[in-house]
Each structure stands twice: as C-alpha cells, then as structure tokens.
Amino acid sequence: MTEPLLEVSGLHKHYPLTQGIVFRKQVGAVRAVDGVDFTLGRGETLGIVGESGCGKSTVAKMLVNLERPTRGQIRYKGEDVTRLSGRALKAVRRNIQMVFQDPYTSLNPRMTVGDIIGEPYEIHPEVAPKGDRRRQVQDLLDVVGLNPEYINRYPHQFSGGQRQRIGIARGLALRPEVIVADEPVSALDVSVQAQVINLMDRLQSEFDLSYLFIAHDLSIVRHISDRVGVMYLGRIVEIGRDAEIYDHPTHPYTQALLSAVPLPDPQARERRERIILTGDVPSPTNIPSGCRFRTRCWKAQERCAQEVPALAVPAAFRLATGPAAHPSACHFAEEKQVVPPEERES
Ligand SMILES: Nc1ncnc2c1ncn2[C@@H]1O[C@H](COP(=O)(O)OP(=O)(O)O)[C@@H](O)[C@H]1O
Ligand SMILES: [Mg+2]
C-alpha cells in the first residue's frame, strides 16, 4: 500500500467536567474521543458510523482543526498536523475541508450564495485572485449541479438538498484533497439523500478526493465507502472493508447496527436475525470498565468487565484471508453465533 494521506493514531479529546460557578473545579472528564486510530488512503472513502454521542463529530472537528486533540496524532502526508502552526498549518488546513451536517443552520442566512461559497478565498486569496472569484464560484455552482445564475440568491431560496450542494461547493472551493463530511445527508429527506450521495461520488472521481464520510446509519455509507469504521463511545470497535463489515461483522455492536438497516428483499428480511439494542449509549463521563459496550451486549461475560478488548484481528482469523479477518474489539469476535437462541424472534 502507498503511504496513507491521513493517519490518525491514539486520538483523544477529553473535555473537562467542572462543578461550581465561581470556583470552577474539575470533577471529571467527558471522554468524547478516547483513543481512535485509522488511516485514509488517497482517493479512498472511509465511512465512520455510530449512534449519536459516540464522538464522530469531535473526530471530524479535530481533523479540520476546529478542536485541538487532548492527545494523539493526526498525520497528513506523514507530518503531524497537531504540532504545526502558522503558514504550515494554514497550508494543511486548506487541504482538509469539512462539509457540515445541517444545511439549514450551517449557511449564513444573510450572505449570498456567492459570498458563502467564496468565503474561503478570503483566508486563502492565493487560490483565486479577486478578479477571478466570481467566475470560480459560478464554476463551483455548476459542478455541484446548481444554476450559476443563482450566485446572488440567499440560502432560504433553496431546498434542503440544494443547500447541501452549496455546502459541498464551499467545501470544494479551496480544491482540498480530503473532505470530512459530517453526516452530510442526515438532515435531508430520504429521496434527496441518494442524490447528494451520488453527487459526492461523482465529485470524488472528478477531483480525486478522499472522503471521511460520517453517518449514524450503516445503510447510508454502504454505497459510498470503501472501508467502514464503527464507533462506540469514543472508540472504533470494528473496522474493515465494505464486504467485511456488511457481510461478516464480528463485533456485537456492528451486528446490532446492521440488524436495524432496512433490507429491500422481503425474504432476506425474514431470514435475518433481529437484534434490539436496549438502553442508551452510556455517558462519556462514566465509561464502563473493560469493554465499553458490555452494558448493552448480550454476549457479555465476566471477562468483559475486566479486560479491555484490543482492536485487532481475532486470533482465529489472523492467518485467514476471508472477510472475517479484520480488526474487531470484542473478546468473542471469533464466535459465529450472533444472537442467543432464546432471544431470537421467531
Ligand atoms: N464542547 C464540548 N464539551 C463537553 N462535551 C462535549 C463537547 N462536544 C461534545 N461533547 C460530548 O462528547 C460526546 C461526543 O459528541 P459528538 O462528537 O458530537 O458525537 P456524535 O457526533 O457521534 O453524535 C457527547 O457526549 C457530547 O455531549
Ligand atoms: Mg455528530
């Protein structure tokens, strides 16, 4: 494999938890991101999936430097960007851009679409000389499938899907190499989601982009991802190529998420085992000992409360080449059985 474009290792973001108004005293920490590792190759799409509150947005914000990691490294082309400052940092930031979740609130309602898309040029004037900006913005509108004549319109004059196209055009303005898309279609109608995903797919080959594509639902990232990482309570619990995750999930959390994905084929729907996840994601201020998923896991045993399972290829699959041979952070990843018989719905 060639050197990855982006290499994240041991990434942590802990927010201090304080008590008192005048004499603020730290009483704990919100472990929003608690040890995340992954790589992103050139031209690749890595999907990141997990329930709300698992730390996905916090990872995204650290990648685009909106948050500083508490600990860990983010290497871009081999260089640790968390140590950069000044001009070097600016150059890296130009190459890693973000597309935000909510096209209704992420666009300034008082700015024209042209100003919104062209705003990054204020910080990076070298990318588009002033006299050429209008034309470049019109090009970007065209590229995302919007009429270039709409350049003077305001966000409220567009539909949700069109607004997300505007958000994507802004993300492309600086010609980045990496786009971090934080739930870019979650706020959109189902019918519009596919259009925006298809657009992003096309733009990826057109502009040779690498994507970190975040979603809370495994069905959304399926079509666009080459690999998928499943996040739970601040950590990646399973990661692998598409087929490995969808056809051979070995972590109970992934199995549960997959069981909630709608299947178009009614027979497949009948055959599959339904796993109902009970309870909510525990608070990141109070992460369970051992395996952090154990409090909601039907496979959990004594050992799970004591030993933290490493994210690694299970020993039994280490020499195999099949779809089971991918990293999973479960003590029982080698077991075939998905749901205990007594909990199966007949
Ligand atoms: N600035 C912050 N201060 C304290 N806690 C935060 C902050 N930002 C996020 N969190 C907490 O960190 C956890 C992860 O949040 P987030 O990254 O937004 O998750 P996701 O995007 O997966 O829904 C949540 O419990 C959230 O409440
Ligand atoms: Mg989020």
mmCIF file of C-alpha atoms and ligand atoms in Angstrom:
data_model
loop_
_atom_site.group_PDB
_atom_site.id
_atom_site.type_symbol
_atom_site.label_atom_id
_atom_site.label_comp_id
_atom_site.label_asym_id
_atom_site.label_seq_id
_atom_site.Cartn_x
_atom_site.Cartn_y
_atom_site.Cartn_z
ATOM 1 C CA MET A 1 0.000 0.000 0.000
ATOM 2 C CA THR A 2 1.183 3.511 -0.675
ATOM 3 C CA GLU A 3 1.567 5.855 2.255
ATOM 4 C CA PRO A 4 -1.832 6.912 3.582
ATOM 5 C CA LEU A 5 -2.873 10.501 3.072
ATOM 6 C CA LEU A 6 -4.175 10.756 6.605
ATOM 7 C CA GLU A 7 -3.036 8.727 9.579
ATOM 8 C CA VAL A 8 -4.769 9.114 12.913
ATOM 9 C CA SER A 9 -3.288 7.440 15.964
ATOM 10 C CA GLY A 10 -4.165 7.437 19.637
ATOM 11 C CA LEU A 11 -6.501 10.382 19.129
ATOM 12 C CA HIS A 12 -8.200 11.643 22.301
ATOM 13 C CA LYS A 13 -10.470 14.554 23.109
ATOM 14 C CA HIS A 14 -11.387 14.920 26.762
ATOM 15 C CA TYR A 15 -13.449 17.908 27.851
ATOM 16 C CA PRO A 16 -13.090 18.940 31.487
ATOM 17 C CA LEU A 17 -16.200 18.414 33.563
ATOM 18 C CA THR A 18 -16.437 21.190 36.119
ATOM 19 C CA GLN A 19 -18.549 21.958 39.143
ATOM 20 C CA GLY A 20 -19.345 25.298 40.747
ATOM 21 C CA ILE A 21 -19.880 28.670 39.131
ATOM 22 C CA VAL A 22 -17.324 30.923 40.749
ATOM 23 C CA PHE A 23 -14.699 28.465 41.894
ATOM 24 C CA ARG A 24 -14.849 26.076 38.999
ATOM 25 C CA LYS A 25 -13.321 22.837 39.975
ATOM 26 C CA GLN A 26 -12.678 19.945 37.649
ATOM 27 C CA VAL A 27 -14.566 16.893 38.835
ATOM 28 C CA GLY A 28 -14.068 14.626 35.860
ATOM 29 C CA ALA A 29 -13.835 14.468 32.095
ATOM 30 C CA VAL A 30 -16.093 13.962 29.135
ATOM 31 C CA ARG A 31 -14.159 11.386 27.158
ATOM 32 C CA ALA A 32 -15.720 12.323 23.815
ATOM 33 C CA VAL A 33 -12.948 10.687 21.792
ATOM 34 C CA ASP A 34 -10.971 8.118 23.721
ATOM 35 C CA GLY A 35 -8.283 6.518 21.590
ATOM 36 C CA VAL A 36 -9.059 6.440 17.881
ATOM 37 C CA ASP A 37 -6.790 5.051 15.151
ATOM 38 C CA PHE A 38 -7.415 4.886 11.420
ATOM 39 C CA THR A 39 -5.861 5.680 8.075
ATOM 40 C CA LEU A 40 -7.314 7.229 4.961
ATOM 41 C CA GLY A 41 -5.726 6.445 1.607
ATOM 42 C CA ARG A 42 -5.696 8.669 -1.453
ATOM 43 C CA GLY A 43 -8.976 8.531 -3.338
ATOM 44 C CA GLU A 44 -10.476 6.365 -0.633
ATOM 45 C CA THR A 45 -13.721 6.765 1.297
ATOM 46 C CA LEU A 46 -13.745 5.718 4.922
ATOM 47 C CA GLY A 47 -17.209 5.643 6.442
ATOM 48 C CA ILE A 48 -17.497 6.295 10.179
ATOM 49 C CA VAL A 49 -20.685 5.054 11.751
ATOM 50 C CA GLY A 50 -22.142 5.023 15.245
ATOM 51 C CA GLU A 51 -25.055 6.238 17.315
ATOM 52 C CA SER A 52 -25.395 9.849 18.294
ATOM 53 C CA GLY A 53 -22.951 10.821 21.059
ATOM 54 C CA CYS A 54 -20.217 8.373 20.045
ATOM 55 C CA GLY A 55 -17.713 11.115 19.245
ATOM 56 C CA LYS A 56 -17.934 11.221 15.456
ATOM 57 C CA SER A 57 -18.266 14.991 15.143
ATOM 58 C CA THR A 58 -15.477 15.521 17.636
ATOM 59 C CA VAL A 59 -13.149 13.413 15.468
ATOM 60 C CA ALA A 60 -14.230 15.450 12.431
ATOM 61 C CA LYS A 61 -13.571 18.744 14.219
ATOM 62 C CA MET A 62 -10.085 17.674 15.236
ATOM 63 C CA LEU A 63 -9.283 16.692 11.651
ATOM 64 C CA VAL A 64 -10.143 20.164 10.380
ATOM 65 C CA ASN A 65 -8.548 21.834 13.383
ATOM 66 C CA LEU A 66 -11.758 23.194 14.918
ATOM 67 C CA GLU A 67 -10.788 21.328 18.082
ATOM 68 C CA ARG A 68 -7.361 20.507 19.443
ATOM 69 C CA PRO A 69 -6.730 16.912 20.455
ATOM 70 C CA THR A 70 -6.055 16.252 24.127
ATOM 71 C CA ARG A 71 -3.645 13.573 22.995
ATOM 72 C CA GLY A 72 -2.675 11.709 19.850
ATOM 73 C CA GLN A 73 -1.522 12.394 16.347
ATOM 74 C CA ILE A 74 -3.059 13.378 13.049
ATOM 75 C CA ARG A 75 -0.548 12.860 10.277
ATOM 76 C CA TYR A 76 -1.169 14.344 6.887
ATOM 77 C CA LYS A 77 1.294 13.027 4.311
ATOM 78 C CA GLY A 78 3.470 11.867 7.157
ATOM 79 C CA GLU A 79 3.527 15.167 9.048
ATOM 80 C CA ASP A 80 1.873 15.565 12.441
ATOM 81 C CA VAL A 81 -0.510 18.475 11.903
ATOM 82 C CA THR A 82 -1.269 18.827 15.605
ATOM 83 C CA ARG A 83 2.228 20.289 16.001
ATOM 84 C CA LEU A 84 2.070 22.710 13.102
ATOM 85 C CA SER A 85 1.371 26.400 13.356
ATOM 86 C CA GLY A 86 1.369 29.478 11.173
ATOM 87 C CA ARG A 87 1.842 29.077 7.477
ATOM 88 C CA ALA A 88 2.433 25.325 7.522
ATOM 89 C CA LEU A 89 -0.807 24.778 9.425
ATOM 90 C CA LYS A 90 -2.693 27.016 7.039
ATOM 91 C CA ALA A 91 -1.442 25.036 4.054
ATOM 92 C CA VAL A 92 -2.607 21.765 5.602
ATOM 93 C CA ARG A 93 -5.956 23.213 6.596
ATOM 94 C CA ARG A 94 -6.561 24.216 3.021
ATOM 95 C CA ASN A 95 -6.253 20.588 2.000
ATOM 96 C CA ILE A 96 -8.654 19.160 4.569
ATOM 97 C CA GLN A 97 -12.111 20.691 4.349
ATOM 98 C CA MET A 98 -15.369 19.934 6.093
ATOM 99 C CA VAL A 99 -18.945 19.599 4.909
ATOM 100 C CA PHE A 100 -21.356 20.089 7.798
ATOM 101 C CA GLN A 101 -24.399 18.142 8.812
ATOM 102 C CA ASP A 102 -27.192 20.634 8.721
ATOM 103 C CA PRO A 103 -27.584 22.691 5.556
ATOM 104 C CA TYR A 104 -30.315 24.698 7.330
ATOM 105 C CA THR A 105 -28.118 26.126 10.026
ATOM 106 C CA SER A 106 -24.600 25.932 8.609
ATOM 107 C CA LEU A 107 -25.172 28.572 5.912
ATOM 108 C CA ASN A 108 -25.310 32.208 6.982
ATOM 109 C CA PRO A 109 -28.811 33.412 6.006
ATOM 110 C CA ARG A 110 -27.625 36.988 5.431
ATOM 111 C CA MET A 111 -24.943 36.081 2.924
ATOM 112 C CA THR A 112 -25.493 35.414 -0.760
ATOM 113 C CA VAL A 113 -24.616 32.005 -2.064
ATOM 114 C CA GLY A 114 -21.738 33.549 -3.972
ATOM 115 C CA ASP A 115 -20.285 35.036 -0.788
ATOM 116 C CA ILE A 116 -20.795 31.811 1.140
ATOM 117 C CA ILE A 117 -19.009 29.670 -1.430
ATOM 118 C CA GLY A 118 -16.279 32.259 -1.972
ATOM 119 C CA GLU A 119 -15.689 32.924 1.730
ATOM 120 C CA PRO A 120 -12.711 30.511 1.998
ATOM 121 C CA TYR A 121 -10.909 32.690 -0.580
ATOM 122 C CA GLU A 122 -10.752 35.486 1.998
ATOM 123 C CA ILE A 123 -8.418 33.315 4.057
ATOM 124 C CA HIS A 124 -6.651 31.782 1.076
ATOM 125 C CA PRO A 125 -6.579 34.525 -1.569
ATOM 126 C CA GLU A 126 -3.813 32.704 -3.393
ATOM 127 C CA VAL A 127 -6.291 30.084 -4.620
ATOM 128 C CA ALA A 128 -8.465 32.573 -6.508
ATOM 129 C CA PRO A 129 -7.334 36.076 -7.403
ATOM 130 C CA LYS A 130 -10.023 38.653 -6.602
ATOM 131 C CA GLY A 131 -10.886 39.379 -10.221
ATOM 132 C CA ASP A 132 -11.486 35.700 -10.918
ATOM 133 C CA ARG A 133 -13.501 34.727 -7.857
ATOM 134 C CA ARG A 134 -16.951 35.260 -9.272
ATOM 135 C CA ARG A 135 -16.187 33.024 -12.199
ATOM 136 C CA GLN A 136 -14.721 30.351 -9.928
ATOM 137 C CA VAL A 137 -17.782 30.414 -7.698
ATOM 138 C CA GLN A 138 -20.020 30.075 -10.744
ATOM 139 C CA ASP A 139 -17.941 27.115 -11.863
ATOM 140 C CA LEU A 140 -18.406 25.549 -8.437
ATOM 141 C CA LEU A 141 -22.183 26.066 -8.616
ATOM 142 C CA ASP A 142 -22.172 24.334 -11.969
ATOM 143 C CA VAL A 143 -20.023 21.493 -10.658
ATOM 144 C CA VAL A 144 -22.494 20.717 -7.856
ATOM 145 C CA GLY A 145 -25.454 20.858 -10.219
ATOM 146 C CA LEU A 146 -26.807 24.322 -9.435
ATOM 147 C CA ASN A 147 -27.522 27.089 -11.916
ATOM 148 C CA PRO A 148 -24.548 29.531 -11.915
ATOM 149 C CA GLU A 149 -27.054 32.364 -12.271
ATOM 150 C CA TYR A 150 -28.205 31.706 -8.693
ATOM 151 C CA ILE A 151 -24.997 33.271 -7.395
ATOM 152 C CA ASN A 152 -26.779 36.288 -5.888
ATOM 153 C CA ARG A 153 -29.549 34.346 -4.179
ATOM 154 C CA TYR A 154 -29.828 33.671 -0.434
ATOM 155 C CA PRO A 155 -29.875 30.277 1.311
ATOM 156 C CA HIS A 156 -33.623 30.437 2.113
ATOM 157 C CA GLN A 157 -34.367 30.451 -1.608
ATOM 158 C CA PHE A 158 -33.057 26.892 -1.900
ATOM 159 C CA SER A 159 -34.341 23.475 -0.881
ATOM 160 C CA GLY A 160 -32.505 21.349 1.696
ATOM 161 C CA GLY A 161 -30.775 19.279 -0.963
ATOM 162 C CA GLN A 162 -29.719 22.390 -2.870
ATOM 163 C CA ARG A 163 -28.374 23.936 0.318
ATOM 164 C CA GLN A 164 -26.234 20.897 0.952
ATOM 165 C CA ARG A 165 -24.930 21.271 -2.617
ATOM 166 C CA ILE A 166 -23.950 24.814 -1.654
ATOM 167 C CA GLY A 167 -22.189 23.461 1.442
ATOM 168 C CA ILE A 168 -20.328 20.986 -0.749
ATOM 169 C CA ALA A 169 -19.368 23.725 -3.244
ATOM 170 C CA ARG A 170 -17.900 25.725 -0.366
ATOM 171 C CA GLY A 171 -16.015 22.648 0.788
ATOM 172 C CA LEU A 172 -14.525 22.315 -2.692
ATOM 173 C CA ALA A 173 -13.603 25.991 -3.116
ATOM 174 C CA LEU A 174 -10.006 25.574 -1.979
ATOM 175 C CA ARG A 175 -9.508 22.403 -4.037
ATOM 176 C CA PRO A 176 -8.825 20.240 -0.988
ATOM 177 C CA GLU A 177 -7.553 16.683 -1.110
ATOM 178 C CA VAL A 178 -9.626 15.463 1.807
ATOM 179 C CA ILE A 179 -13.270 16.177 2.584
ATOM 180 C CA VAL A 180 -14.568 15.402 6.052
ATOM 181 C CA ALA A 181 -18.321 15.109 5.630
ATOM 182 C CA ASP A 182 -20.115 15.063 8.987
ATOM 183 C CA GLU A 183 -23.500 13.439 8.394
ATOM 184 C CA PRO A 184 -23.943 15.407 5.161
ATOM 185 C CA VAL A 185 -27.306 13.830 4.348
ATOM 186 C CA SER A 186 -28.785 13.131 7.788
ATOM 187 C CA ALA A 187 -30.944 16.267 7.758
ATOM 188 C CA LEU A 188 -32.292 15.603 4.260
ATOM 189 C CA ASP A 189 -35.366 13.753 3.024
ATOM 190 C CA VAL A 190 -34.653 10.159 2.094
ATOM 191 C CA SER A 191 -35.446 10.896 -1.563
ATOM 192 C CA VAL A 192 -32.833 13.636 -1.644
ATOM 193 C CA GLN A 193 -30.158 11.721 0.276
ATOM 194 C CA ALA A 194 -29.305 9.477 -2.673
ATOM 195 C CA GLN A 195 -28.926 12.468 -4.998
ATOM 196 C CA VAL A 196 -26.448 14.161 -2.701
ATOM 197 C CA ILE A 197 -24.520 10.918 -2.178
ATOM 198 C CA ASN A 198 -24.376 10.362 -5.943
ATOM 199 C CA LEU A 199 -23.100 13.891 -6.377
ATOM 200 C CA MET A 200 -20.368 13.319 -3.805
ATOM 201 C CA ASP A 201 -19.468 10.071 -5.523
ATOM 202 C CA ARG A 202 -19.084 11.839 -8.869
ATOM 203 C CA LEU A 203 -17.084 14.714 -7.357
ATOM 204 C CA GLN A 204 -14.735 12.223 -5.746
ATOM 205 C CA SER A 205 -13.516 10.885 -9.070
ATOM 206 C CA GLU A 206 -13.673 14.267 -10.771
ATOM 207 C CA PHE A 207 -11.473 15.957 -8.169
ATOM 208 C CA ASP A 208 -9.529 12.973 -6.901
ATOM 209 C CA LEU A 209 -10.863 13.429 -3.374
ATOM 210 C CA SER A 210 -10.515 11.307 -0.264
ATOM 211 C CA TYR A 211 -13.555 11.228 1.991
ATOM 212 C CA LEU A 212 -14.136 10.674 5.635
ATOM 213 C CA PHE A 213 -17.863 10.164 5.487
ATOM 214 C CA ILE A 214 -19.699 10.195 8.812
ATOM 215 C CA ALA A 215 -23.194 8.799 9.328
ATOM 216 C CA HIS A 216 -25.204 7.301 12.167
ATOM 217 C CA ASP A 217 -26.650 4.657 9.903
ATOM 218 C CA LEU A 218 -24.783 1.843 8.164
ATOM 219 C CA SER A 219 -27.128 1.888 5.175
ATOM 220 C CA ILE A 220 -26.131 5.427 4.214
ATOM 221 C CA VAL A 221 -22.397 4.832 3.971
ATOM 222 C CA ARG A 222 -22.720 1.497 2.227
ATOM 223 C CA HIS A 223 -22.710 2.766 -1.339
ATOM 224 C CA ILE A 224 -20.007 5.322 -0.954
ATOM 225 C CA SER A 225 -17.490 3.693 1.415
ATOM 226 C CA ASP A 226 -14.514 1.523 0.581
ATOM 227 C CA ARG A 227 -13.971 0.830 4.257
ATOM 228 C CA VAL A 228 -16.126 1.400 7.300
ATOM 229 C CA GLY A 229 -15.187 2.071 10.906
ATOM 230 C CA VAL A 230 -17.809 1.560 13.592
ATOM 231 C CA MET A 231 -17.550 3.902 16.560
ATOM 232 C CA TYR A 232 -18.878 3.347 20.043
ATOM 233 C CA LEU A 233 -18.403 5.670 23.000
ATOM 234 C CA GLY A 234 -15.280 7.394 21.735
ATOM 235 C CA ARG A 235 -13.555 4.410 20.133
ATOM 236 C CA ILE A 236 -13.581 2.450 16.907
ATOM 237 C CA VAL A 237 -14.798 -1.031 17.777
ATOM 238 C CA GLU A 238 -14.605 -2.617 14.328
ATOM 239 C CA ILE A 239 -13.076 -1.539 11.047
ATOM 240 C CA GLY A 240 -12.738 -3.176 7.670
ATOM 241 C CA ARG A 241 -13.526 -3.201 4.007
ATOM 242 C CA ASP A 242 -17.131 -2.898 2.969
ATOM 243 C CA ALA A 243 -17.745 -6.601 2.471
ATOM 244 C CA GLU A 244 -16.044 -7.438 5.761
ATOM 245 C CA ILE A 245 -18.283 -5.159 7.762
ATOM 246 C CA TYR A 246 -21.563 -5.776 5.980
ATOM 247 C CA ASP A 247 -21.238 -9.492 5.290
ATOM 248 C CA HIS A 248 -19.115 -10.573 8.211
ATOM 249 C CA PRO A 249 -19.474 -8.249 11.168
ATOM 250 C CA THR A 250 -17.719 -9.712 14.207
ATOM 251 C CA HIS A 251 -18.479 -7.054 16.830
ATOM 252 C CA PRO A 252 -21.881 -7.319 18.526
ATOM 253 C CA TYR A 253 -22.397 -3.565 18.211
ATOM 254 C CA THR A 254 -21.905 -3.709 14.436
ATOM 255 C CA GLN A 255 -24.214 -6.707 14.281
ATOM 256 C CA ALA A 256 -26.869 -4.750 16.138
ATOM 257 C CA LEU A 257 -26.495 -1.689 13.921
ATOM 258 C CA LEU A 258 -26.701 -3.869 10.830
ATOM 259 C CA SER A 259 -29.780 -5.596 12.040
ATOM 260 C CA ALA A 260 -31.529 -2.218 12.034
ATOM 261 C CA VAL A 261 -30.668 -1.487 8.401
ATOM 262 C CA PRO A 262 -33.700 -1.763 6.136
ATOM 263 C CA LEU A 263 -33.449 -4.614 3.621
ATOM 264 C CA PRO A 264 -35.258 -4.252 0.300
ATOM 265 C CA ASP A 265 -35.654 -8.006 -0.194
ATOM 266 C CA PRO A 266 -38.531 -9.326 1.986
ATOM 267 C CA GLN A 267 -37.077 -12.848 2.066
ATOM 268 C CA ALA A 268 -33.734 -11.604 3.292
ATOM 269 C CA ARG A 269 -35.664 -9.585 5.839
ATOM 270 C CA GLU A 270 -37.434 -12.719 7.092
ATOM 271 C CA ARG A 271 -34.233 -14.708 7.354
ATOM 272 C CA ARG A 272 -32.219 -12.243 9.265
ATOM 273 C CA GLU A 273 -31.877 -12.138 12.992
ATOM 274 C CA ARG A 274 -33.162 -9.025 14.670
ATOM 275 C CA ILE A 275 -31.088 -7.626 17.457
ATOM 276 C CA ILE A 276 -32.703 -4.938 19.516
ATOM 277 C CA LEU A 277 -30.237 -2.685 21.291
ATOM 278 C CA THR A 278 -31.581 -1.824 24.694
ATOM 279 C CA GLY A 279 -30.806 1.312 26.648
ATOM 280 C CA ASP A 280 -28.824 4.335 25.585
ATOM 281 C CA VAL A 281 -25.162 4.904 24.957
ATOM 282 C CA PRO A 282 -23.639 5.362 28.460
ATOM 283 C CA SER A 283 -22.342 8.814 29.325
ATOM 284 C CA PRO A 284 -18.783 9.536 28.169
ATOM 285 C CA THR A 285 -18.162 10.902 31.677
ATOM 286 C CA ASN A 286 -18.629 7.423 33.062
ATOM 287 C CA ILE A 287 -17.364 4.838 30.609
ATOM 288 C CA PRO A 288 -17.888 1.193 31.675
ATOM 289 C CA SER A 289 -14.792 -0.745 32.725
ATOM 290 C CA GLY A 290 -13.360 -3.363 30.398
ATOM 291 C CA CYS A 291 -15.321 -3.456 27.156
ATOM 292 C CA ARG A 292 -17.265 -0.228 26.880
ATOM 293 C CA PHE A 293 -20.098 -1.947 25.029
ATOM 294 C CA ARG A 294 -20.645 -4.657 27.656
ATOM 295 C CA THR A 295 -23.538 -2.925 29.432
ATOM 296 C CA ARG A 296 -25.653 -3.337 26.288
ATOM 297 C CA CYS A 297 -24.150 -6.575 24.991
ATOM 298 C CA TRP A 298 -25.947 -9.918 25.003
ATOM 299 C CA LYS A 299 -22.648 -11.776 24.800
ATOM 300 C CA ALA A 300 -21.057 -10.067 27.797
ATOM 301 C CA GLN A 301 -19.308 -12.267 30.377
ATOM 302 C CA GLU A 302 -17.248 -11.689 33.487
ATOM 303 C CA ARG A 303 -14.118 -11.139 31.412
ATOM 304 C CA CYS A 304 -15.695 -8.236 29.532
ATOM 305 C CA ALA A 305 -15.914 -6.136 32.710
ATOM 306 C CA GLN A 306 -12.248 -6.663 33.475
ATOM 307 C CA GLU A 307 -10.305 -6.695 30.220
ATOM 308 C CA VAL A 308 -10.373 -4.000 27.592
ATOM 309 C CA PRO A 309 -10.599 -5.789 24.233
ATOM 310 C CA ALA A 310 -7.968 -4.521 21.782
ATOM 311 C CA LEU A 311 -8.983 -3.525 18.275
ATOM 312 C CA ALA A 312 -7.233 -6.376 16.473
ATOM 313 C CA VAL A 313 -7.849 -9.177 14.012
ATOM 314 C CA PRO A 314 -9.187 -12.097 16.104
ATOM 315 C CA ALA A 315 -6.527 -14.790 16.575
ATOM 316 C CA ALA A 316 -8.542 -17.499 14.815
ATOM 317 C CA PHE A 317 -8.813 -15.356 11.682
ATOM 318 C CA ARG A 318 -5.293 -13.982 11.677
ATOM 319 C CA LEU A 319 -3.998 -16.408 9.078
ATOM 320 C CA ALA A 320 -7.192 -16.372 7.072
ATOM 321 C CA THR A 321 -7.887 -14.167 4.091
ATOM 322 C CA GLY A 322 -11.677 -14.266 4.321
ATOM 323 C CA PRO A 323 -13.972 -11.407 5.294
ATOM 324 C CA ALA A 324 -13.729 -12.268 8.990
ATOM 325 C CA ALA A 325 -10.068 -11.260 9.048
ATOM 326 C CA HIS A 326 -10.429 -7.625 10.045
ATOM 327 C CA PRO A 327 -9.930 -5.761 13.320
ATOM 328 C CA SER A 328 -12.668 -6.029 15.919
ATOM 329 C CA ALA A 329 -12.565 -5.066 19.593
ATOM 330 C CA CYS A 330 -14.510 -7.973 21.083
ATOM 331 C CA HIS A 331 -13.320 -10.868 23.265
ATOM 332 C CA PHE A 332 -15.790 -13.106 21.457
ATOM 333 C CA ALA A 333 -15.300 -11.905 17.887
ATOM 334 C CA GLU A 334 -14.422 -15.428 16.800
ATOM 335 C CA GLU A 335 -17.801 -16.840 17.674
ATOM 336 C CA LYS A 336 -20.126 -17.366 14.778
ATOM 337 C CA GLN A 337 -23.304 -17.143 16.772
ATOM 338 C CA VAL A 338 -24.891 -13.761 16.532
ATOM 339 C CA VAL A 339 -27.849 -13.896 18.904
ATOM 340 C CA PRO A 340 -28.536 -16.441 21.650
ATOM 341 C CA PRO A 341 -31.444 -18.685 20.559
ATOM 342 C CA GLU A 342 -33.705 -17.672 23.436
ATOM 343 C CA GLU A 343 -33.590 -14.052 22.307
ATOM 344 C CA ARG A 344 -34.364 -14.736 18.676
ATOM 345 C CA GLU A 345 -37.644 -13.516 17.383
ATOM 346 C CA SER A 346 -39.434 -16.365 15.605
HETATM 347 N N1 LIG B 1 -17.544 21.090 23.764
HETATM 348 C C1 LIG B 1 -17.945 20.011 24.454
HETATM 349 N N2 LIG B 1 -17.908 19.996 25.804
HETATM 350 C C2 LIG B 1 -18.292 18.927 26.520
HETATM 351 N N3 LIG B 1 -18.751 17.795 25.960
HETATM 352 C C3 LIG B 1 -18.844 17.729 24.619
HETATM 353 C C4 LIG B 1 -18.438 18.825 23.786
HETATM 354 N N4 LIG B 1 -18.625 18.477 22.485
HETATM 355 C C5 LIG B 1 -19.122 17.224 22.509
HETATM 356 N N5 LIG B 1 -19.258 16.776 23.779
HETATM 357 C C6 LIG B 1 -19.749 15.444 24.190
HETATM 358 O O1 LIG B 1 -18.927 14.481 23.583
HETATM 359 C C7 LIG B 1 -19.706 13.358 23.179
HETATM 360 C C8 LIG B 1 -19.490 13.091 21.706
HETATM 361 O O2 LIG B 1 -20.110 14.131 20.968
HETATM 362 P P1 LIG B 1 -20.078 14.189 19.376
HETATM 363 O O3 LIG B 1 -18.678 14.114 18.906
HETATM 364 O O4 LIG B 1 -20.884 15.342 18.950
HETATM 365 O O5 LIG B 1 -20.825 12.816 18.987
HETATM 366 P P2 LIG B 1 -21.560 12.393 17.636
HETATM 367 O O6 LIG B 1 -21.142 13.328 16.553
HETATM 368 O O7 LIG B 1 -21.125 10.971 17.413
HETATM 369 O O8 LIG B 1 -23.036 12.462 17.921
HETATM 370 C C9 LIG B 1 -21.139 13.662 23.554
HETATM 371 O O9 LIG B 1 -21.426 13.053 24.774
HETATM 372 C C10 LIG B 1 -21.152 15.159 23.679
HETATM 373 O O10 LIG B 1 -22.119 15.577 24.592
HETATM 374 MG MG MG B 2 -22.293 14.461 15.257
#
